[in-house]
mmCIF file of C-alpha atoms in Angstrom:
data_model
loop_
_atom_site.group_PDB
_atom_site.id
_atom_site.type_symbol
_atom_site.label_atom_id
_atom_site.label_comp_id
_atom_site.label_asym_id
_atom_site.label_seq_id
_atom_site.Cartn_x
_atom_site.Cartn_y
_atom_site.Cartn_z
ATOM 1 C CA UNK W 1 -7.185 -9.728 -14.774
ATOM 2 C CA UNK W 2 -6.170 -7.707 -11.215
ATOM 3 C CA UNK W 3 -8.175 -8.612 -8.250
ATOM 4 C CA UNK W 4 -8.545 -4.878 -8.053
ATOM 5 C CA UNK W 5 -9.198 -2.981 -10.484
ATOM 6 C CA UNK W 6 -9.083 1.289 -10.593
ATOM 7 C CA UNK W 7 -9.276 3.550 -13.514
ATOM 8 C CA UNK W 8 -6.108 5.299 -13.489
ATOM 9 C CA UNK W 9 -7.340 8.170 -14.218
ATOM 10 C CA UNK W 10 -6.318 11.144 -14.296
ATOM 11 C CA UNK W 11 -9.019 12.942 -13.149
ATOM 12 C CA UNK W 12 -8.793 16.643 -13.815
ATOM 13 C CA UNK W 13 -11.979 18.805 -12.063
ATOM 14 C CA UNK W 14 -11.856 22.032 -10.592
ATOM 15 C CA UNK W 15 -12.161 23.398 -7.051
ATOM 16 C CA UNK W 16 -15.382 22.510 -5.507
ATOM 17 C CA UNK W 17 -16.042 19.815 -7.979
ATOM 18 C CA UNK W 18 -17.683 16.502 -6.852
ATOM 19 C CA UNK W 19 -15.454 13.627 -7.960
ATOM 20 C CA UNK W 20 -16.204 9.811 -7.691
ATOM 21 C CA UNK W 21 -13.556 6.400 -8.035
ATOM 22 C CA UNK W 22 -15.152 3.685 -8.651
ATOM 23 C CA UNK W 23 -13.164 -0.240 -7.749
ATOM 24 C CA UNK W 24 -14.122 -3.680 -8.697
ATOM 25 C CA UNK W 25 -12.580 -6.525 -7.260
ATOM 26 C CA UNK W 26 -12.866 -10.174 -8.258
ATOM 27 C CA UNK W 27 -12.657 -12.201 -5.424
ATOM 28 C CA UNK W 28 -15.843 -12.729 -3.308
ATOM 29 C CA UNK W 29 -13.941 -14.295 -0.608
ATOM 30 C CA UNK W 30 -12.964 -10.521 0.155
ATOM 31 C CA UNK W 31 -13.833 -9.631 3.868
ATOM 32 C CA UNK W 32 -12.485 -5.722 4.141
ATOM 33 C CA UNK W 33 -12.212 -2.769 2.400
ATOM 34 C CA UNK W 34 -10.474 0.112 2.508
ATOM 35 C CA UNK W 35 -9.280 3.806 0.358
ATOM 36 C CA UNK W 36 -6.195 4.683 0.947
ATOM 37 C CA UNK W 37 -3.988 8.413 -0.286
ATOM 38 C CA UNK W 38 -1.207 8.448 -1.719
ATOM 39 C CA UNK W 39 0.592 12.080 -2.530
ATOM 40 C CA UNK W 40 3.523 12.069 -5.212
ATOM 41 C CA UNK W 41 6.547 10.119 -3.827
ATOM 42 C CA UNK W 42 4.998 9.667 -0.554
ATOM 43 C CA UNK W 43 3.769 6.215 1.528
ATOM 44 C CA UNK W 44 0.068 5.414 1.264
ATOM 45 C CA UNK W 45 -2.027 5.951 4.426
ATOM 46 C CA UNK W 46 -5.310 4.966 5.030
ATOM 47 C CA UNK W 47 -8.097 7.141 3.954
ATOM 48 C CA UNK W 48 -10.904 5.153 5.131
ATOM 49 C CA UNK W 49 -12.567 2.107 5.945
ATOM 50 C CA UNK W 50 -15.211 1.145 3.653
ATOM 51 C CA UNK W 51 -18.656 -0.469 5.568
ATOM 52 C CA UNK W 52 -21.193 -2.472 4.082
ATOM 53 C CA UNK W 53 -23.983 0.036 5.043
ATOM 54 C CA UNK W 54 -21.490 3.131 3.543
ATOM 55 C CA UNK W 55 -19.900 5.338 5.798
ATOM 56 C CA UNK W 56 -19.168 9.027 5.623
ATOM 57 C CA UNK W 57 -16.284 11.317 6.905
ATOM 58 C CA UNK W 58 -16.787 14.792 6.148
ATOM 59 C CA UNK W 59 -16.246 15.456 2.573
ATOM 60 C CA UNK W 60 -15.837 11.671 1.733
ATOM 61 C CA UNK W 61 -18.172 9.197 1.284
ATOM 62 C CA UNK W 62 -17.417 4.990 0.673
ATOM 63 C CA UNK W 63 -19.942 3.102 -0.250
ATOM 64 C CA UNK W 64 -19.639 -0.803 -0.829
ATOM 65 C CA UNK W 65 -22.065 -3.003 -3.238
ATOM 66 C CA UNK W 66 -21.351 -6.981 -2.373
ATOM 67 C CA UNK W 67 -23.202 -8.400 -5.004
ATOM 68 C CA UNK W 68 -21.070 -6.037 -7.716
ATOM 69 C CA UNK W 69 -17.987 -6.406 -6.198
ATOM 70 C CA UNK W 70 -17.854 -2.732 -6.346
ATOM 71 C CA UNK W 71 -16.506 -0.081 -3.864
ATOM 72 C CA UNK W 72 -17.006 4.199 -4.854
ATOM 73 C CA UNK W 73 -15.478 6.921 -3.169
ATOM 74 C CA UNK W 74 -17.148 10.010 -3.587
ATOM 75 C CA UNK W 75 -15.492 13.578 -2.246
ATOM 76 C CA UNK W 76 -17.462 16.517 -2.516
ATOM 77 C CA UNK W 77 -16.432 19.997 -2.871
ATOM 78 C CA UNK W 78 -12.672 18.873 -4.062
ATOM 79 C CA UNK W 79 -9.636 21.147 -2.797
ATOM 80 C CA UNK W 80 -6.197 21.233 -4.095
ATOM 81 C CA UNK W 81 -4.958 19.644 -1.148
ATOM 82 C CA UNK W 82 -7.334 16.614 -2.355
ATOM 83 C CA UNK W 83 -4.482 16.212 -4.946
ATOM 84 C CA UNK W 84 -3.001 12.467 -4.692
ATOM 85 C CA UNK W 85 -3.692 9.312 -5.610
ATOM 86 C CA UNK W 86 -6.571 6.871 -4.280
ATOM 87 C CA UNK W 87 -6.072 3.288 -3.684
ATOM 88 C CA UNK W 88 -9.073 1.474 -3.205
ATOM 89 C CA UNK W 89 -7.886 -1.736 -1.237
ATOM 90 C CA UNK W 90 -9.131 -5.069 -0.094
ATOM 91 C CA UNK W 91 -8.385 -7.455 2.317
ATOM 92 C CA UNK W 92 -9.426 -11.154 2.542
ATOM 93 C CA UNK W 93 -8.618 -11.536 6.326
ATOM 94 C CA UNK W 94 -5.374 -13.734 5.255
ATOM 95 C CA UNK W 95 -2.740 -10.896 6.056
ATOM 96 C CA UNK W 96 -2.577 -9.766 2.900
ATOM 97 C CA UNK W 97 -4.061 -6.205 1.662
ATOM 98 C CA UNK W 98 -4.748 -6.500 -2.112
ATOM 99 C CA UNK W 99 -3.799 -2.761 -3.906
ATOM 100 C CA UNK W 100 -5.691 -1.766 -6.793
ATOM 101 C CA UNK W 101 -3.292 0.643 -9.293
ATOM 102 C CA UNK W 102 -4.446 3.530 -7.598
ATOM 103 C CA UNK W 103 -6.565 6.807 -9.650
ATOM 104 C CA UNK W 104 -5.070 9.863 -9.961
ATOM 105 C CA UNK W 105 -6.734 12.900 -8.743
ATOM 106 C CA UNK W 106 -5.658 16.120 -9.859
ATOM 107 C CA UNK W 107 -7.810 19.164 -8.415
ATOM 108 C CA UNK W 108 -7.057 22.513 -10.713
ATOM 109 C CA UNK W 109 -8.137 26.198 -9.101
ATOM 110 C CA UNK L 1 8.551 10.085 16.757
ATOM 111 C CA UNK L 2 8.276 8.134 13.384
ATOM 112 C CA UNK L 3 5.444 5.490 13.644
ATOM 113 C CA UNK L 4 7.769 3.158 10.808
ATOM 114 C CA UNK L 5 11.113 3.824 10.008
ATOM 115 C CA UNK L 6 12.937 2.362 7.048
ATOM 116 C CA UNK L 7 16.872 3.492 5.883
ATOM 117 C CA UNK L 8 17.813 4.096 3.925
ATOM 118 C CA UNK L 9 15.618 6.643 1.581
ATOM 119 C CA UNK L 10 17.464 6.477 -1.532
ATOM 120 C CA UNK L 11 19.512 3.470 -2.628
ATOM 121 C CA UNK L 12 21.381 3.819 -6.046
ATOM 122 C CA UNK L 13 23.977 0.154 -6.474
ATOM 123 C CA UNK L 14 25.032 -1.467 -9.358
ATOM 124 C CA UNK L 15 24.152 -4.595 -10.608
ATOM 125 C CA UNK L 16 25.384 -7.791 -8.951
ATOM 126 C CA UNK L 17 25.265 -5.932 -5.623
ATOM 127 C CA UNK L 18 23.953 -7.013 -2.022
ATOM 128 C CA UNK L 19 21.927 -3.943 -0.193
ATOM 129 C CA UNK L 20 19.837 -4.197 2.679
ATOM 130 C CA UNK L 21 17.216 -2.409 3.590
ATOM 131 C CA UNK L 22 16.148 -1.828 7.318
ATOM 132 C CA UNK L 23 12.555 -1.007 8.787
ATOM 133 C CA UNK L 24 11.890 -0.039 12.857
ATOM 134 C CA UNK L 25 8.230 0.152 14.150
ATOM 135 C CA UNK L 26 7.793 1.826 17.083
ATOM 136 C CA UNK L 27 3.510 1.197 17.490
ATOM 137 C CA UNK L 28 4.020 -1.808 19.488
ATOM 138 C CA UNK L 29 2.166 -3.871 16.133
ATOM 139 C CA UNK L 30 2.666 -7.530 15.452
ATOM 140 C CA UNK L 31 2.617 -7.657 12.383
ATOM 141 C CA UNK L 32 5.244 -6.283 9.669
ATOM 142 C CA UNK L 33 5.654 -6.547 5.907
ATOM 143 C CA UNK L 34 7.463 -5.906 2.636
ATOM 144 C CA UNK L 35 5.579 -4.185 -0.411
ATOM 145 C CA UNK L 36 7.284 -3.279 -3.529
ATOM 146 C CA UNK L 37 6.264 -0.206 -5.923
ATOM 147 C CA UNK L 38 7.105 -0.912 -9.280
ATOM 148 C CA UNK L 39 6.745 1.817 -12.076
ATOM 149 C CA UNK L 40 3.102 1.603 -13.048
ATOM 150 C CA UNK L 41 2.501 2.046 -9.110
ATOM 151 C CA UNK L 42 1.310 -1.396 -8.024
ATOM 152 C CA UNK L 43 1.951 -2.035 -4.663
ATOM 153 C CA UNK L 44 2.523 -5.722 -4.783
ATOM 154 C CA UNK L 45 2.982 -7.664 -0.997
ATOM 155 C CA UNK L 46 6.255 -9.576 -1.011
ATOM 156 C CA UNK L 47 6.551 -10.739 2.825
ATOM 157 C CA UNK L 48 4.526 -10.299 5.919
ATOM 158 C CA UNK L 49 5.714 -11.570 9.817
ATOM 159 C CA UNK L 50 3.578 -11.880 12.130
ATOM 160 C CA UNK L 51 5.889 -11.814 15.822
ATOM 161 C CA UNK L 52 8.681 -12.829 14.028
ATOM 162 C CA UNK L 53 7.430 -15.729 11.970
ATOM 163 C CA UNK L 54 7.044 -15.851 8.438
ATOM 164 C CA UNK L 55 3.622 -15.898 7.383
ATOM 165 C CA UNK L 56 3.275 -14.797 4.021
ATOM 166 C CA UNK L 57 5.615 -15.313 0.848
ATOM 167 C CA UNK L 58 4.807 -13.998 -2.261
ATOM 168 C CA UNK L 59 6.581 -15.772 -5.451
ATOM 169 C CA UNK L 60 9.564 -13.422 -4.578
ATOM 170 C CA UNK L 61 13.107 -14.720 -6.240
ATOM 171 C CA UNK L 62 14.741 -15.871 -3.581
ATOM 172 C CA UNK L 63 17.425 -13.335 -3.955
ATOM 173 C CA UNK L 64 15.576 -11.434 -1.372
ATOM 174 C CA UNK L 65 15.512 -12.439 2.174
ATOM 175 C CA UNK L 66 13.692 -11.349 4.831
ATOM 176 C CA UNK L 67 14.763 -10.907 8.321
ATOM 177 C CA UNK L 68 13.044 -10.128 11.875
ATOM 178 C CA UNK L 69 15.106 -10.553 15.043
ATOM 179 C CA UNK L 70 11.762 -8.823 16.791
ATOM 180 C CA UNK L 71 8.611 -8.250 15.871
ATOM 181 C CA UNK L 72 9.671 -4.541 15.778
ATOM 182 C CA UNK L 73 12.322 -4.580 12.994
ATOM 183 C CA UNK L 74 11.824 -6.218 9.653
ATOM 184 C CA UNK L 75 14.866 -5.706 7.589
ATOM 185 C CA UNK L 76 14.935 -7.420 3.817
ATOM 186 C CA UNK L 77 18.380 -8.013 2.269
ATOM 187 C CA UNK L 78 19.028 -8.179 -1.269
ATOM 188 C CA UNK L 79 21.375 -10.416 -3.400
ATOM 189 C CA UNK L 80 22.955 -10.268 -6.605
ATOM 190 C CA UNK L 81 20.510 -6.703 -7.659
ATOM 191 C CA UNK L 82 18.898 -6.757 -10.896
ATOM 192 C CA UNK L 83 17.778 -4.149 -12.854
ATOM 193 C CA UNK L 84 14.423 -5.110 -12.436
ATOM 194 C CA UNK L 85 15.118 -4.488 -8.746
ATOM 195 C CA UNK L 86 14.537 -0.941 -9.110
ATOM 196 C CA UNK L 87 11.717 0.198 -7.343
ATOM 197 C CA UNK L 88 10.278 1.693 -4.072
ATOM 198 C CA UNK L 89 10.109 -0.936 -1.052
ATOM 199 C CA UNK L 90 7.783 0.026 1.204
ATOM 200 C CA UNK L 91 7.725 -1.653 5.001
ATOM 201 C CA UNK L 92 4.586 -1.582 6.685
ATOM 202 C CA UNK L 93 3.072 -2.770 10.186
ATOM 203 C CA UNK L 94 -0.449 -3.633 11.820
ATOM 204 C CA UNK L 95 -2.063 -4.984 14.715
ATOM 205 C CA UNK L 96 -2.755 -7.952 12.730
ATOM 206 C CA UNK L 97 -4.369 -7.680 9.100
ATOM 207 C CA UNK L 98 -6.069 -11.113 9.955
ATOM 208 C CA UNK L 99 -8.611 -9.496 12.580
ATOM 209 C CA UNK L 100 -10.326 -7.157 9.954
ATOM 210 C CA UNK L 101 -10.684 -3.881 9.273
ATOM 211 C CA UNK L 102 -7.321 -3.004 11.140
ATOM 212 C CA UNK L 103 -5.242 0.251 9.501
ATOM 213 C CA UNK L 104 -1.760 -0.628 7.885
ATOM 214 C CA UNK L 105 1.313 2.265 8.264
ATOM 215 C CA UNK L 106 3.664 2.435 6.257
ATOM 216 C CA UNK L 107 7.147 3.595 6.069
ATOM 217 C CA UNK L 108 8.243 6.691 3.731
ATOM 218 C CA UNK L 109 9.503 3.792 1.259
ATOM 219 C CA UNK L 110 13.385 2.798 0.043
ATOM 220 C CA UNK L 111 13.918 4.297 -3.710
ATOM 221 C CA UNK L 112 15.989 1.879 -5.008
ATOM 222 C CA UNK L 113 17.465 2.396 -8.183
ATOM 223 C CA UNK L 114 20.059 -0.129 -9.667
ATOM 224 C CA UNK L 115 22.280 0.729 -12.600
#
């Protein structure tokens, strides 16, 4: 089993949809999360931080459930620039950021 | 103006090859690593340095060694490629991933492609 686990997707919805990714990751010992973006053939950069009491930036909302193991990302009212890939990652304070497989997000007019 | 800086892009070598792959970060961080990017898109740590000292290594064959002569260069060379070499390498820095919720950038990646 991963430590962290995505559905792959991919996600198909159509401009202005509301979308959610959910994670699961197996190792309690895990101290920070993160979602990071990834567009086709590109590096990964950091979408957000995820908090335990959720945390919001504009469109996008993380939310983070200890006792599941579970981190969401909603974004609301998708555009085609949302287009990319969405890495929901964790970090256990060693140095070492843990990437789940990543869901595809493909945003159609 | 690049934050990370790896060369080259695109690497295409036959097998039994040595390549190198070179990665400049210019954000003052002190910490630098090596991810790889296999086909199914797992980006899988291989080495991090932390001002020049090794402080993570994955179970990486030991065809591939790491190198920092400063903490703002982390280049990784290659022996004797294998086709199951082929990938993207990505280099990445940080303030210091040990400290918390701390942002890592990364590099635009090294396609590496061995035939």
């Amino acid at each position: 089993r991963k430590e962290v686990e995505q559905d792959p997707g991919p996600f198909n919805v159509p401009e202005g949809a509301t979308v959610a990714f959910n994670c699961t990751y197996s190792n309690s010992a895990s101290q920070s999360f993160f979602w990071y973006r990834q567009d086709c053939r590109k590096e990964p950069k950091l979408l957000m931080s995820v908090y335990s009491s959720g945390n919001e930036d504009g469109r996008f909302t993380a939310q983070l459930n200890r006792a599941s193991q579970y981190i969401s990302l909603l974004i609301r009212d998708s555009k085609l620039s949302d287009s990319a890939t969405y890495l929901c990652v964790v970090n256990r304070n060693t140095g070492k950021l843990i990437f789940g497989q990543g869901t595809t997000l493909q945003v159609k007019p | 103006d690049t934050a990370v800086s790896q060369t080259p892009k695109y690497l295409v070598t036959q097998m039994g090859n040595d390549k190198s792959i070179k990665c400049e970060q210019n954000l003052g961080h002190d910490t630098m690593y090596w991810y790889k990017q296999d086909s199914k898109k797992f980006l899988k740590i291989m080495f991090s340095y932390n001002n020049k000292e090794l402080i993570i290594n994955e179970t990486v064959p030991n065809r591939f060694s790491p190198k920092s002569p400063d903490k703002a260069h982390l280049n990784l060379h290659i022996n004797s490629l294998e086709l199951g070499d082929s990938a993207v390498y990505f280099c990445a820095s940080s303030q210091g991933l040990r400290t918390g919720n701390t942002e890592a950038f990364f590099g635009q990646g090294t396609r590496l492609t061995v035939v």
